[in-house]
């Protein structure tokens, strides 16, 4: 069997390596138009920032090492220009010599990835405007920074934009971040991104939300970015990080089917509409694990796994790539944030019903130094309690909670199951009741009717007809309280319960949701029924309303 693979990074190299392990005698040719194969594109921002000092550390393999270890015929600077499906050949160009040639295949794998989006904006060709995808992009950006740049504009507040902003700050540049949406890191829900945003500002990055780059100009060798809000920013360089689109040119010109989102359409076995052609990675459209809608989810883990699945099927096995749930995590200076599964926004978009809870447990035992509250949001099905999504933001223990939630979603678990998980605990790492267990307890309480939640977004319209009851201490109340709230500290609530109205709704809240839960239970058992407690307490209230954390 002869296999040709187009694209030699995550999906392509995973496919090549897996095919070799399954078929020692296959001819495997990898054609990569770039200068490198199997490089660590996820590490690129950190070399610019000087965190990864050694550039070679990003170059995981070379054609020579791949020949030696796996007998792969890897050709860098070879671009595939077209596919002749009836003849089962690709037309390739050796970019170094301009030699053109045909390469035959029995099976073809398209792992062409995605390309950074370059909106059609005036002045985009300015030499100081960069994208970041390949090693060469990184080299160009780093050369400008090493050459003494003192300021940078990052356009796009997604994962890559935020990573670049941080790494430019690491190098001492003045950084401005511009994002069209009203929040950073759009895969997260807005209130969950808020604390990350504050932290980025605290680290000296100037953030402009709700505005976009409209055009670029040169001002004395610097790049000036005119924003849609009529302001102009000027810096030594600008990075365009406004997302990627699947690189489907080759597939399209070969007449392969594309999906509704514009990615290459593949079966669950990663086969395209041509039975001899497989595709994997950022170029393909996947099924979203939770919403089941066709989606583009460009992440390294899925790309690697899809490459492996394509390889298995191409070698005659029956392996399924079920779906992608979009598990992602990002370092934001000293903080970490990320999520898995559906967000509230994505569920609203498809009209899928959900319930949500917020909680703020410590990253590890509060009495052991070095922890602060996490911000956790869990989204689940109102009928079954099936886990639909989770987002976690904080300082310590964020990534492991995201991964537990990710595993639970993949296993189809419910919030009841989360209560049962037995997770590793010692004071430096967690709590005897881990935040994931706690999320299960809170969500199960909601489903069982042990507690009814109200949400920060219910203020002020829905709450206007009732009484907002603050059960924190008078000191906390004096420092900040929800406008109009009445303060009865939890310790005094039993004695004052009879004074509370029974004919009006009572909206209880505290700082994180624990005292308000106790208050809820004690009032409920005294016969008050029009009662609810604020999900996530005043901490989540601040994140939703953008008020200052107290
Ligand atoms: P790619 O890595 O894009 O590789 C496709 C290759 O195909 C390219 O090298 C291209 O040159 C080649 N090619 C395309 N067309 C042709 C052709 N006609 N002929 C020959 N060759 C061709 N993901 C995460 O999960 N976590 C992270 O932290 C993370 N950080 C990232 C940081 C950065 C700066 C970037 C750029 C990406 C990051 N990603 C991250 C995304 C992740 O890198 C991608 O999802 C992954 O690389 C996709 O792999 P792929 O093989 O599908 O595509």
Coordinates of C-alpha atoms and ligand atoms in Angstrom, one line a residue:
X1 CA 0.0 0.0 0.0
X2 CA 1.2 3.5 -0.8
X3 CA -0.1 6.3 1.3
X4 CA 0.5 10.0 0.5
X5 CA -0.1 12.5 3.3
X6 CA -0.5 16.2 2.6
X7 CA 0.5 18.3 5.6
X8 CA 3.2 17.2 8.1
X9 CA 2.2 18.7 11.4
X10 CA -0.2 17.4 14.1
X11 CA -2.8 15.4 12.1
X12 CA -0.5 14.4 9.2
X13 CA 2.4 13.2 11.3
X14 CA 0.1 11.3 13.7
X15 CA -1.4 9.5 10.7
X16 CA 2.0 8.7 9.3
X17 CA 3.3 7.4 12.5
X18 CA 0.3 5.2 13.2
X19 CA 0.2 3.8 9.7
X20 CA 3.8 2.8 10.1
X21 CA 3.1 1.0 13.4
X22 CA 0.3 -0.9 11.7
X23 CA 1.9 -1.6 8.4
X24 CA 5.7 -1.9 8.4
X25 CA 5.7 -2.4 4.6
X26 CA 3.5 0.6 3.5
X27 CA 5.2 3.3 1.4
X28 CA 4.4 6.5 3.3
X29 CA 5.1 9.8 1.6
X30 CA 4.5 13.0 3.6
X31 CA 4.4 16.2 1.5
X32 CA 4.7 19.4 3.5
X33 CA 5.0 22.8 1.9
X34 CA 6.6 24.5 4.9
X35 CA 10.1 24.2 6.1
X36 CA 9.4 22.0 9.1
X37 CA 7.4 19.0 10.0
X38 CA 6.1 17.9 13.3
X39 CA 6.8 21.2 15.0
X40 CA 5.2 22.5 18.1
X41 CA 3.0 25.3 16.9
X42 CA 1.4 25.5 20.4
X43 CA 4.8 26.6 21.7
X44 CA 5.4 29.4 19.3
X45 CA 4.1 32.3 21.5
X46 CA 6.4 31.1 24.3
X47 CA 9.6 31.3 22.2
X48 CA 8.7 34.9 21.3
X49 CA 8.3 35.6 25.0
X50 CA 11.6 33.9 25.9
X51 CA 10.0 31.3 28.1
X52 CA 11.1 28.6 25.7
X53 CA 14.6 29.7 25.1
X54 CA 15.8 27.1 22.7
X55 CA 14.1 27.4 19.2
X56 CA 15.2 23.9 18.4
X57 CA 13.0 22.6 21.3
X58 CA 10.0 23.4 19.0
X59 CA 11.3 21.3 16.2
X60 CA 10.3 17.9 17.4
X61 CA 11.4 15.9 14.3
X62 CA 13.2 16.3 11.0
X63 CA 12.7 14.4 7.8
X64 CA 16.0 12.7 8.6
X65 CA 14.9 11.6 12.1
X66 CA 11.6 10.4 10.7
X67 CA 13.3 8.4 8.0
X68 CA 15.6 6.8 10.6
X69 CA 13.0 6.0 13.2
X70 CA 9.9 5.2 11.0
X71 CA 11.1 4.9 7.5
X72 CA 8.9 7.8 6.4
X73 CA 9.6 9.6 3.1
X74 CA 9.1 13.2 4.4
X75 CA 9.5 16.0 1.8
X76 CA 9.5 19.5 3.2
X77 CA 9.0 22.5 0.8
X78 CA 6.9 20.2 -1.4
X79 CA 3.5 21.6 -2.1
X80 CA 0.6 19.6 -3.4
X81 CA -1.1 21.7 -6.1
X82 CA -3.9 19.4 -7.1
X83 CA -5.4 15.9 -6.9
X84 CA -6.3 13.7 -9.8
X85 CA -8.8 11.4 -8.2
X86 CA -9.6 9.1 -11.1
X87 CA -5.9 8.4 -11.6
X88 CA -5.1 8.5 -7.9
X89 CA -2.2 10.9 -8.2
X90 CA -1.3 14.2 -6.6
X91 CA 0.5 16.9 -8.5
X92 CA 3.3 18.2 -6.4
X93 CA 5.8 21.1 -6.7
X94 CA 9.2 21.0 -5.1
X95 CA 9.3 24.7 -4.0
X96 CA 13.1 24.8 -3.8
X97 CA 13.7 23.8 -7.4
X98 CA 10.2 24.5 -8.9
X99 CA 10.3 20.9 -10.2
X100 CA 6.7 19.6 -10.7
X101 CA 5.9 15.9 -10.5
X102 CA 3.1 13.4 -10.0
X103 CA 3.0 11.1 -7.0
X104 CA 0.6 8.2 -7.1
X105 CA -1.3 6.9 -4.1
X106 CA -3.5 4.0 -3.0
X107 CA -4.8 6.1 -0.1
X108 CA -4.5 9.8 0.4
X109 CA -4.7 11.7 3.7
X110 CA -5.4 15.4 3.7
X111 CA -4.1 17.1 6.8
X112 CA -3.8 20.6 5.4
X113 CA -4.8 22.3 8.7
X114 CA -6.2 25.8 8.9
X115 CA -4.9 29.2 7.9
X116 CA -5.1 32.4 9.9
X117 CA -8.0 34.6 8.8
X118 CA -6.8 37.8 7.1
X119 CA -9.8 40.1 6.8
X120 CA -9.8 42.3 3.7
X121 CA -8.6 45.5 5.4
X122 CA -6.7 48.3 3.9
X123 CA -3.0 48.3 4.7
X124 CA -2.9 44.7 5.9
X125 CA 0.3 44.2 3.9
X126 CA 2.2 46.5 6.2
X127 CA 5.5 44.8 7.0
X128 CA 4.9 45.1 10.7
X129 CA 1.6 43.3 10.7
X130 CA 2.0 39.6 11.4
X131 CA 0.0 36.4 11.8
X132 CA 1.3 33.4 13.9
X133 CA 1.0 29.9 12.5
X134 CA 4.3 28.6 11.3
X135 CA 7.9 28.7 12.6
X136 CA 8.7 31.4 10.1
X137 CA 5.9 33.6 11.4
X138 CA 7.4 33.2 14.9
X139 CA 10.9 34.0 13.6
X140 CA 9.7 37.2 11.9
X141 CA 7.9 38.4 15.0
X142 CA 10.7 37.5 17.3
X143 CA 13.2 39.4 15.1
X144 CA 11.2 42.6 15.5
X145 CA 11.0 42.1 19.3
X146 CA 14.7 41.2 19.5
X147 CA 15.4 44.3 17.4
X148 CA 14.2 46.6 20.1
X149 CA 10.4 46.9 19.6
X150 CA 8.8 48.5 22.6
X151 CA 5.1 48.2 21.8
X152 CA 2.7 45.7 20.2
X153 CA -0.9 45.6 19.2
X154 CA -2.7 42.3 19.4
X155 CA -5.9 42.1 17.3
X156 CA -8.1 39.3 18.5
X157 CA -8.6 38.2 22.1
X158 CA -8.9 34.5 21.6
X159 CA -6.4 31.9 23.0
X160 CA -3.6 32.9 20.7
X161 CA -4.1 36.6 21.0
X162 CA -4.1 36.3 24.8
X163 CA -1.0 34.2 24.8
X164 CA 0.8 36.6 22.5
X165 CA -0.2 39.6 24.8
X166 CA 1.3 37.8 27.8
X167 CA 4.5 36.9 26.0
X168 CA 5.0 40.4 24.7
X169 CA 4.6 41.6 28.2
X170 CA 7.2 39.0 29.3
X171 CA 9.5 40.9 26.9
X172 CA 8.7 44.2 28.4
X173 CA 6.6 45.6 25.5
X174 CA 3.7 47.9 26.0
X175 CA 0.7 45.8 24.8
X176 CA -2.7 46.7 23.6
X177 CA -5.3 44.0 22.9
X178 CA -8.3 44.7 20.6
X179 CA -11.3 42.4 20.5
X180 CA -14.5 42.8 18.5
X181 CA -16.7 40.9 21.0
X182 CA -17.6 42.4 24.4
X183 CA -15.3 39.8 26.1
X184 CA -12.0 38.0 25.7
X185 CA -11.6 34.3 25.0
X186 CA -15.0 33.8 23.3
X187 CA -15.2 30.0 23.9
X188 CA -15.8 31.0 27.6
X189 CA -19.0 32.6 28.7
X190 CA -18.6 36.3 29.3
X191 CA -18.9 36.3 33.1
X192 CA -16.2 33.5 33.2
X193 CA -13.8 35.5 31.0
X194 CA -14.2 38.6 33.2
X195 CA -11.7 37.7 35.9
X196 CA -9.1 36.8 33.3
X197 CA -9.7 40.1 31.7
X198 CA -9.1 42.0 34.9
X199 CA -6.0 40.0 35.5
X200 CA -4.6 40.8 32.0
X201 CA -5.3 44.5 32.7
X202 CA -3.5 44.2 36.1
X203 CA -0.5 42.9 34.2
X204 CA -0.3 46.0 32.2
X205 CA -2.2 45.1 29.0
X206 CA -4.5 47.8 27.7
X207 CA -7.7 46.1 26.4
X208 CA -10.2 47.5 23.9
X209 CA -13.4 45.4 23.7
X210 CA -16.3 45.8 21.3
X211 CA -14.1 47.3 18.6
X212 CA -12.2 46.0 15.6
X213 CA -9.3 46.9 13.4
X214 CA -10.6 48.8 10.4
X215 CA -7.4 49.6 8.5
X216 CA -3.6 49.8 8.9
X217 CA -1.3 52.6 8.0
X218 CA 2.4 53.4 8.3
X219 CA 3.5 56.2 10.6
X220 CA 7.3 56.6 10.4
X221 CA 8.0 52.9 10.2
X222 CA 5.5 52.0 12.9
X223 CA 2.1 50.5 12.3
X224 CA -1.0 52.5 13.0
X225 CA -4.2 50.6 13.4
X226 CA -7.4 52.6 12.9
X227 CA -10.2 51.0 14.9
X228 CA -13.9 50.9 14.1
X229 CA -14.5 53.1 17.2
X230 CA -12.6 55.9 15.4
X231 CA -9.5 55.6 17.7
X232 CA -6.1 55.0 16.3
X233 CA -3.4 52.9 18.0
X234 CA 0.2 52.9 17.0
X235 CA 2.9 50.4 17.8
X236 CA 6.1 48.8 16.6
X237 CA 4.2 45.7 15.4
X238 CA 0.7 44.3 15.2
X239 CA -0.4 40.7 15.4
X240 CA -3.5 39.6 13.7
X241 CA -5.0 36.7 15.7
X242 CA -8.7 36.8 14.7
X243 CA -9.2 33.1 14.2
X244 CA -8.5 30.5 11.5
X245 CA -10.3 29.0 8.7
X246 CA -9.9 25.4 7.4
X247 CA -7.5 25.1 4.5
X248 CA -9.8 23.3 2.1
X249 CA -8.5 24.6 -1.2
X250 CA -7.0 21.3 -2.3
X251 CA -10.1 19.3 -1.2
X252 CA -12.4 21.8 -2.9
X253 CA -10.6 21.8 -6.2
X254 CA -10.7 18.0 -6.2
X255 CA -14.4 18.1 -5.8
X256 CA -14.5 16.6 -2.3
X257 CA -17.6 17.4 -0.3
X258 CA -17.4 20.2 2.2
X259 CA -19.7 20.5 5.2
X260 CA -22.1 23.3 6.3
X261 CA -19.4 25.1 8.2
X262 CA -16.9 25.0 5.4
X263 CA -14.6 22.3 6.6
X264 CA -13.9 19.0 4.7
X265 CA -16.8 16.7 5.4
X266 CA -15.7 13.3 6.8
X267 CA -17.4 10.2 8.1
X268 CA -16.8 9.0 11.7
X269 CA -13.9 7.0 10.3
X270 CA -12.4 10.3 8.9
X271 CA -13.1 9.3 5.3
X272 CA -14.0 12.0 2.8
X273 CA -16.6 11.7 0.1
X274 CA -13.9 9.8 -1.8
X275 CA -13.4 6.4 -0.2
X276 CA -9.6 6.5 -1.0
X277 CA -9.1 9.9 0.6
X278 CA -9.1 10.6 4.3
X279 CA -8.9 13.9 6.1
X280 CA -8.0 14.9 9.6
X281 CA -7.2 18.0 11.8
X282 CA -8.1 21.6 11.6
X283 CA -9.3 21.2 7.9
X284 CA -12.2 19.0 8.8
X285 CA -15.6 19.5 10.2
X286 CA -16.5 17.5 13.3
X287 CA -19.6 16.7 15.3
X288 CA -19.8 18.7 18.5
X289 CA -20.0 16.2 21.4
X290 CA -22.8 18.0 23.2
X291 CA -24.9 20.0 20.6
X292 CA -24.3 17.4 17.9
X293 CA -24.0 20.2 15.3
X294 CA -21.3 20.2 12.7
X295 CA -18.5 22.4 14.0
X296 CA -15.0 23.6 13.3
X297 CA -12.9 23.1 16.5
X298 CA -9.2 23.7 15.7
X299 CA -7.3 22.1 18.5
X300 CA -4.2 20.0 18.7
X301 CA -5.6 17.0 20.7
X302 CA -8.5 16.4 18.3
X303 CA -6.1 16.8 15.3
X304 CA -3.7 14.2 16.6
X305 CA -6.5 11.8 17.5
X306 CA -8.2 12.2 14.1
X307 CA -4.9 11.5 12.3
X308 CA -4.7 8.3 14.3
X309 CA -8.2 7.3 13.5
X310 CA -7.8 8.0 9.8
X311 CA -4.6 5.8 9.9
X312 CA -6.4 2.9 11.6
X313 CA -9.3 2.9 9.1
X314 CA -7.0 3.3 6.1
X315 CA -5.2 0.2 7.4
X316 CA -8.4 -1.7 7.4
X317 CA -9.6 -1.3 11.0
X318 CA -13.0 0.0 12.0
X319 CA -12.2 2.9 14.3
X320 CA -14.6 5.7 15.1
X321 CA -13.8 9.3 15.9
X322 CA -17.0 10.1 17.7
X323 CA -16.9 13.9 18.3
X324 CA -15.0 16.9 19.5
X325 CA -16.0 18.6 22.8
X326 CA -13.6 21.6 22.6
X327 CA -11.6 21.0 25.8
X328 CA -9.2 23.9 26.0
X329 CA -7.0 25.7 28.6
X330 CA -5.0 28.8 28.5
X331 CA -2.3 30.3 30.8
X332 CA -3.1 34.0 31.4
X333 CA -0.1 35.4 33.4
X334 CA -0.6 33.8 36.9
X335 CA -4.1 32.6 36.1
X336 CA -5.5 29.7 34.1
X337 CA -8.8 29.4 32.4
X338 CA -10.6 27.0 30.2
X339 CA -13.5 24.8 29.6
X340 CA -15.0 21.7 28.0
X341 CA -18.2 20.9 26.3
X342 CA -20.9 23.4 25.5
X343 CA -21.0 27.0 26.8
X344 CA -24.2 28.7 27.8
X345 CA -23.8 30.8 24.6
X346 CA -23.5 27.7 22.3
X347 CA -26.5 26.0 23.9
X348 CA -28.7 29.1 23.6
X349 CA -27.6 29.3 19.9
X350 CA -29.0 25.8 19.2
X351 CA -32.0 26.2 21.6
X352 CA -30.9 23.3 23.8
X353 CA -32.3 23.5 27.4
X354 CA -29.9 23.6 30.3
X355 CA -29.4 24.5 33.9
X356 CA -26.3 26.1 35.4
X357 CA -24.6 26.5 38.7
X358 CA -21.6 28.5 39.8
X359 CA -19.3 27.8 42.7
X360 CA -16.1 29.2 44.1
X361 CA -14.2 26.5 46.0
X362 CA -10.5 26.8 46.8
X363 CA -8.1 25.2 44.4
X364 CA -6.8 23.2 47.3
X365 CA -7.4 23.1 51.0
X366 CA -7.8 26.6 52.3
X367 CA -5.6 26.1 55.3
X368 CA -2.6 25.0 53.1
X369 CA -0.8 28.1 51.7
X370 CA -1.1 29.2 48.1
X371 CA -4.7 28.9 47.1
X372 CA -7.6 31.2 46.3
X373 CA -11.1 30.5 45.1
X374 CA -11.7 29.0 41.7
X375 CA -14.6 30.2 39.6
X376 CA -16.4 27.1 38.4
X377 CA -19.5 27.1 36.1
X378 CA -21.2 23.8 35.4
X379 CA -24.0 23.4 32.8
X380 CA -26.2 20.3 32.7
X381 CA -29.5 19.0 31.3
X382 CA -32.5 19.9 33.4
X383 CA -34.2 16.5 33.0
X384 CA -31.4 13.9 33.3
X385 CA -28.7 16.0 34.9
X386 CA -26.3 15.0 32.1
X387 CA -23.3 17.1 32.1
X388 CA -23.2 19.5 29.1
X389 CA -20.3 21.8 29.8
X390 CA -17.9 23.2 32.4
X391 CA -15.7 26.2 32.7
X392 CA -13.0 26.9 35.3
X393 CA -11.0 30.0 36.0
X394 CA -8.5 30.6 38.8
X395 CA -4.9 30.3 39.9
X396 CA -4.3 26.7 41.1
X397 CA -5.8 23.4 40.2
X398 CA -7.7 24.7 37.2
X399 CA -6.4 22.4 34.5
X400 CA -7.1 19.2 36.5
X401 CA -10.7 20.2 37.2
X402 CA -11.2 20.9 33.5
X403 CA -9.8 17.5 32.6
X404 CA -12.1 15.7 35.1
X405 CA -15.1 17.5 33.7
X406 CA -13.9 16.7 30.2
X407 CA -13.6 13.0 31.1
X408 CA -17.0 13.1 32.7
X409 CA -18.6 14.7 29.6
X410 CA -17.0 12.2 27.4
X411 CA -18.3 9.3 29.5
X412 CA -21.8 10.7 29.4
X413 CA -21.9 11.3 33.1
X414 CA -24.5 13.2 35.0
X415 CA -24.0 15.7 37.8
X416 CA -25.1 12.9 40.2
X417 CA -22.1 10.9 39.0
X418 CA -19.8 13.9 39.9
X419 CA -20.8 13.4 43.5
X420 CA -19.4 9.9 43.4
X421 CA -16.0 10.6 41.9
X422 CA -13.2 9.6 44.1
X423 CA -10.4 12.1 43.3
X424 CA -6.9 12.5 44.6
X425 CA -6.6 14.5 47.7
X426 CA -3.9 15.9 50.0
X427 CA -4.0 19.5 51.3
X428 CA -1.5 20.9 48.7
X429 CA -3.6 19.5 45.8
X430 CA -7.3 19.6 46.6
X431 CA -9.9 19.1 49.2
X432 CA -11.6 16.1 50.7
X433 CA -14.7 17.3 48.9
X434 CA -13.1 18.2 45.6
X435 CA -14.5 21.1 43.6
X436 CA -15.8 18.6 41.1
X437 CA -17.6 16.7 43.9
X438 CA -18.9 20.0 45.2
X439 CA -20.2 20.9 41.7
X440 CA -22.1 17.6 41.8
X441 CA -23.6 18.3 45.2
X442 CA -24.8 21.8 44.2
X443 CA -26.2 20.7 40.9
X444 CA -27.9 17.6 42.4
X445 CA -29.5 19.8 45.1
X446 CA -30.9 22.0 42.3
X447 CA -32.3 19.0 40.4
X448 CA -33.8 17.4 43.5
X449 CA -35.5 20.7 44.5
X450 CA -33.4 21.1 47.7
X451 CA -32.6 24.5 46.5
X452 CA -33.9 27.0 43.9
X453 CA -31.4 29.3 42.3
X454 CA -31.7 32.9 41.1
X455 CA -29.2 34.3 38.7
X456 CA -27.2 37.6 38.6
X457 CA -28.8 38.5 35.3
X458 CA -32.3 38.4 37.1
X459 CA -31.2 41.7 38.7
X460 CA -32.7 44.3 38.5
X461 CA -35.8 43.4 36.4
X462 CA -36.9 40.1 37.9
X463 CA -35.8 40.8 41.4
X464 CA -37.7 44.2 41.5
X465 CA -41.0 42.5 42.7
X466 CA -39.3 40.8 45.7
X467 CA -36.9 41.4 48.5
X468 CA -33.2 40.9 48.1
X469 CA -31.8 39.4 51.3
X470 CA -28.1 39.7 52.1
X471 CA -27.1 37.1 54.7
X472 CA -23.4 38.2 54.9
X473 CA -21.9 40.1 57.8
X474 CA -22.8 43.8 58.4
X475 CA -19.1 44.6 57.5
X476 CA -19.4 42.9 54.2
X477 CA -22.7 44.5 53.5
X478 CA -21.4 48.0 54.3
X479 CA -18.4 47.4 52.0
X480 CA -20.6 46.5 49.0
X481 CA -24.1 45.1 48.6
X482 CA -26.6 44.6 45.8
X483 CA -28.5 47.8 45.5
X484 CA -31.8 47.6 47.5
X485 CA -30.7 44.5 49.5
X486 CA -31.7 44.1 53.1
X487 CA -29.0 42.7 55.5
X488 CA -29.8 40.0 58.0
X489 CA -26.6 38.1 58.8
X490 CA -27.0 34.3 58.8
X491 CA -26.5 34.1 62.5
X492 CA -29.5 36.3 63.2
X493 CA -31.8 34.8 60.6
X494 CA -33.4 32.1 62.8
X495 CA -34.6 34.8 65.3
X496 CA -35.8 37.1 62.5
X497 CA -37.3 34.6 60.2
X498 CA -40.9 35.5 61.2
X499 CA -40.4 39.1 60.1
X500 CA -39.8 38.1 56.5
X501 CA -42.6 38.4 54.0
X502 CA -44.3 35.3 52.8
X503 CA -46.2 36.8 50.0
X504 CA -43.2 38.2 48.1
X505 CA -40.2 36.5 46.6
X506 CA -37.1 36.5 48.7
X507 CA -33.8 36.6 46.7
X508 CA -31.1 35.4 49.2
X509 CA -27.4 35.9 48.5
X510 CA -24.0 35.8 50.2
X511 CA -20.5 35.9 48.9
X512 CA -20.1 32.5 47.2
X513 CA -23.3 30.6 47.9
X514 CA -22.6 28.7 51.0
X515 CA -24.2 30.9 53.7
X516 CA -27.1 31.6 51.4
X517 CA -27.7 27.9 51.0
X518 CA -27.8 27.5 54.7
X519 CA -30.2 30.4 54.9
X520 CA -32.3 29.0 52.2
X521 CA -32.6 25.7 53.9
X522 CA -33.5 27.2 57.3
X523 CA -36.1 29.5 55.9
X524 CA -37.6 26.9 53.6
X525 CA -38.1 24.6 56.6
X526 CA -39.8 27.4 58.4
X527 CA -42.4 27.5 55.7
X528 CA -41.1 30.2 53.4
X529 CA -41.7 29.1 49.8
X530 CA -41.1 32.0 47.5
X531 CA -37.4 31.6 48.0
X532 CA -34.3 31.4 45.9
X533 CA -30.5 31.8 46.4
X534 CA -28.1 33.6 44.1
X535 CA -26.0 31.1 42.1
X536 CA -22.4 31.8 42.7
X537 CA -23.1 34.6 45.2
X538 CA -21.8 38.1 44.9
X539 CA -18.6 36.9 43.3
X540 CA -20.5 35.7 40.2
X541 CA -22.7 38.8 40.5
X542 CA -19.6 41.0 40.1
X543 CA -18.5 38.9 37.1
X544 CA -21.9 39.2 35.4
X545 CA -22.4 42.9 36.1
X546 CA -18.8 44.0 35.8
X547 CA -18.8 45.6 39.2
X548 CA -15.7 45.6 41.2
X549 CA -14.8 42.6 43.3
X550 CA -15.0 43.3 47.0
Ligands
LIG1 P1 -1.5 22.3 10.9 O1 -0.8 22.2 12.2 O2 -1.9 23.6 10.4 O3 -0.7 21.6 9.8 C1 -1.1 21.6 8.5 C2 0.1 21.6 7.6 O4 -0.3 21.3 6.2 C3 0.8 22.9 7.5 O5 2.2 22.8 7.9 C4 0.8 23.3 6.0 O6 1.9 23.9 5.6 C5 0.5 22.0 5.3 N1 -0.2 22.1 4.1 C6 -1.4 22.7 3.8 N2 -1.7 22.6 2.5 C7 -0.7 22.0 1.9 C8 -0.4 21.6 0.6 N3 -1.3 21.9 -0.4 N4 0.7 20.9 0.3 C9 1.6 20.6 1.3 N5 1.4 21.0 2.6 C10 0.3 21.6 2.9 N6 -4.1 23.8 20.1 C11 -4.3 23.3 21.3 O7 -5.1 22.4 21.5 N7 -3.7 23.9 22.4 C12 -2.9 25.0 22.3 O8 -2.3 25.5 23.3 C13 -2.7 25.5 21.0 N8 -1.9 26.6 20.8 C14 -1.7 27.1 19.6 C15 -0.8 28.2 19.4 C16 -0.6 28.6 18.1 C17 0.3 29.8 18.0 C18 -1.2 28.0 17.0 C19 -0.9 28.5 15.6 C20 -2.0 26.9 17.1 C21 -2.3 26.5 18.4 N9 -3.1 25.4 18.6 C22 -3.3 24.9 19.9 C23 -3.8 24.8 17.5 C24 -3.1 23.5 17.0 O9 -1.8 23.9 16.8 C25 -3.8 23.0 15.7 O10 -5.1 22.6 16.1 C26 -3.1 21.9 15.1 O11 -1.8 22.2 14.8 C27 -3.8 21.4 13.9 O12 -3.0 20.4 13.3 P2 -3.2 20.1 11.7 O13 -2.3 19.0 11.4 O14 -4.6 19.9 11.4 O15 -2.8 21.4 11.0

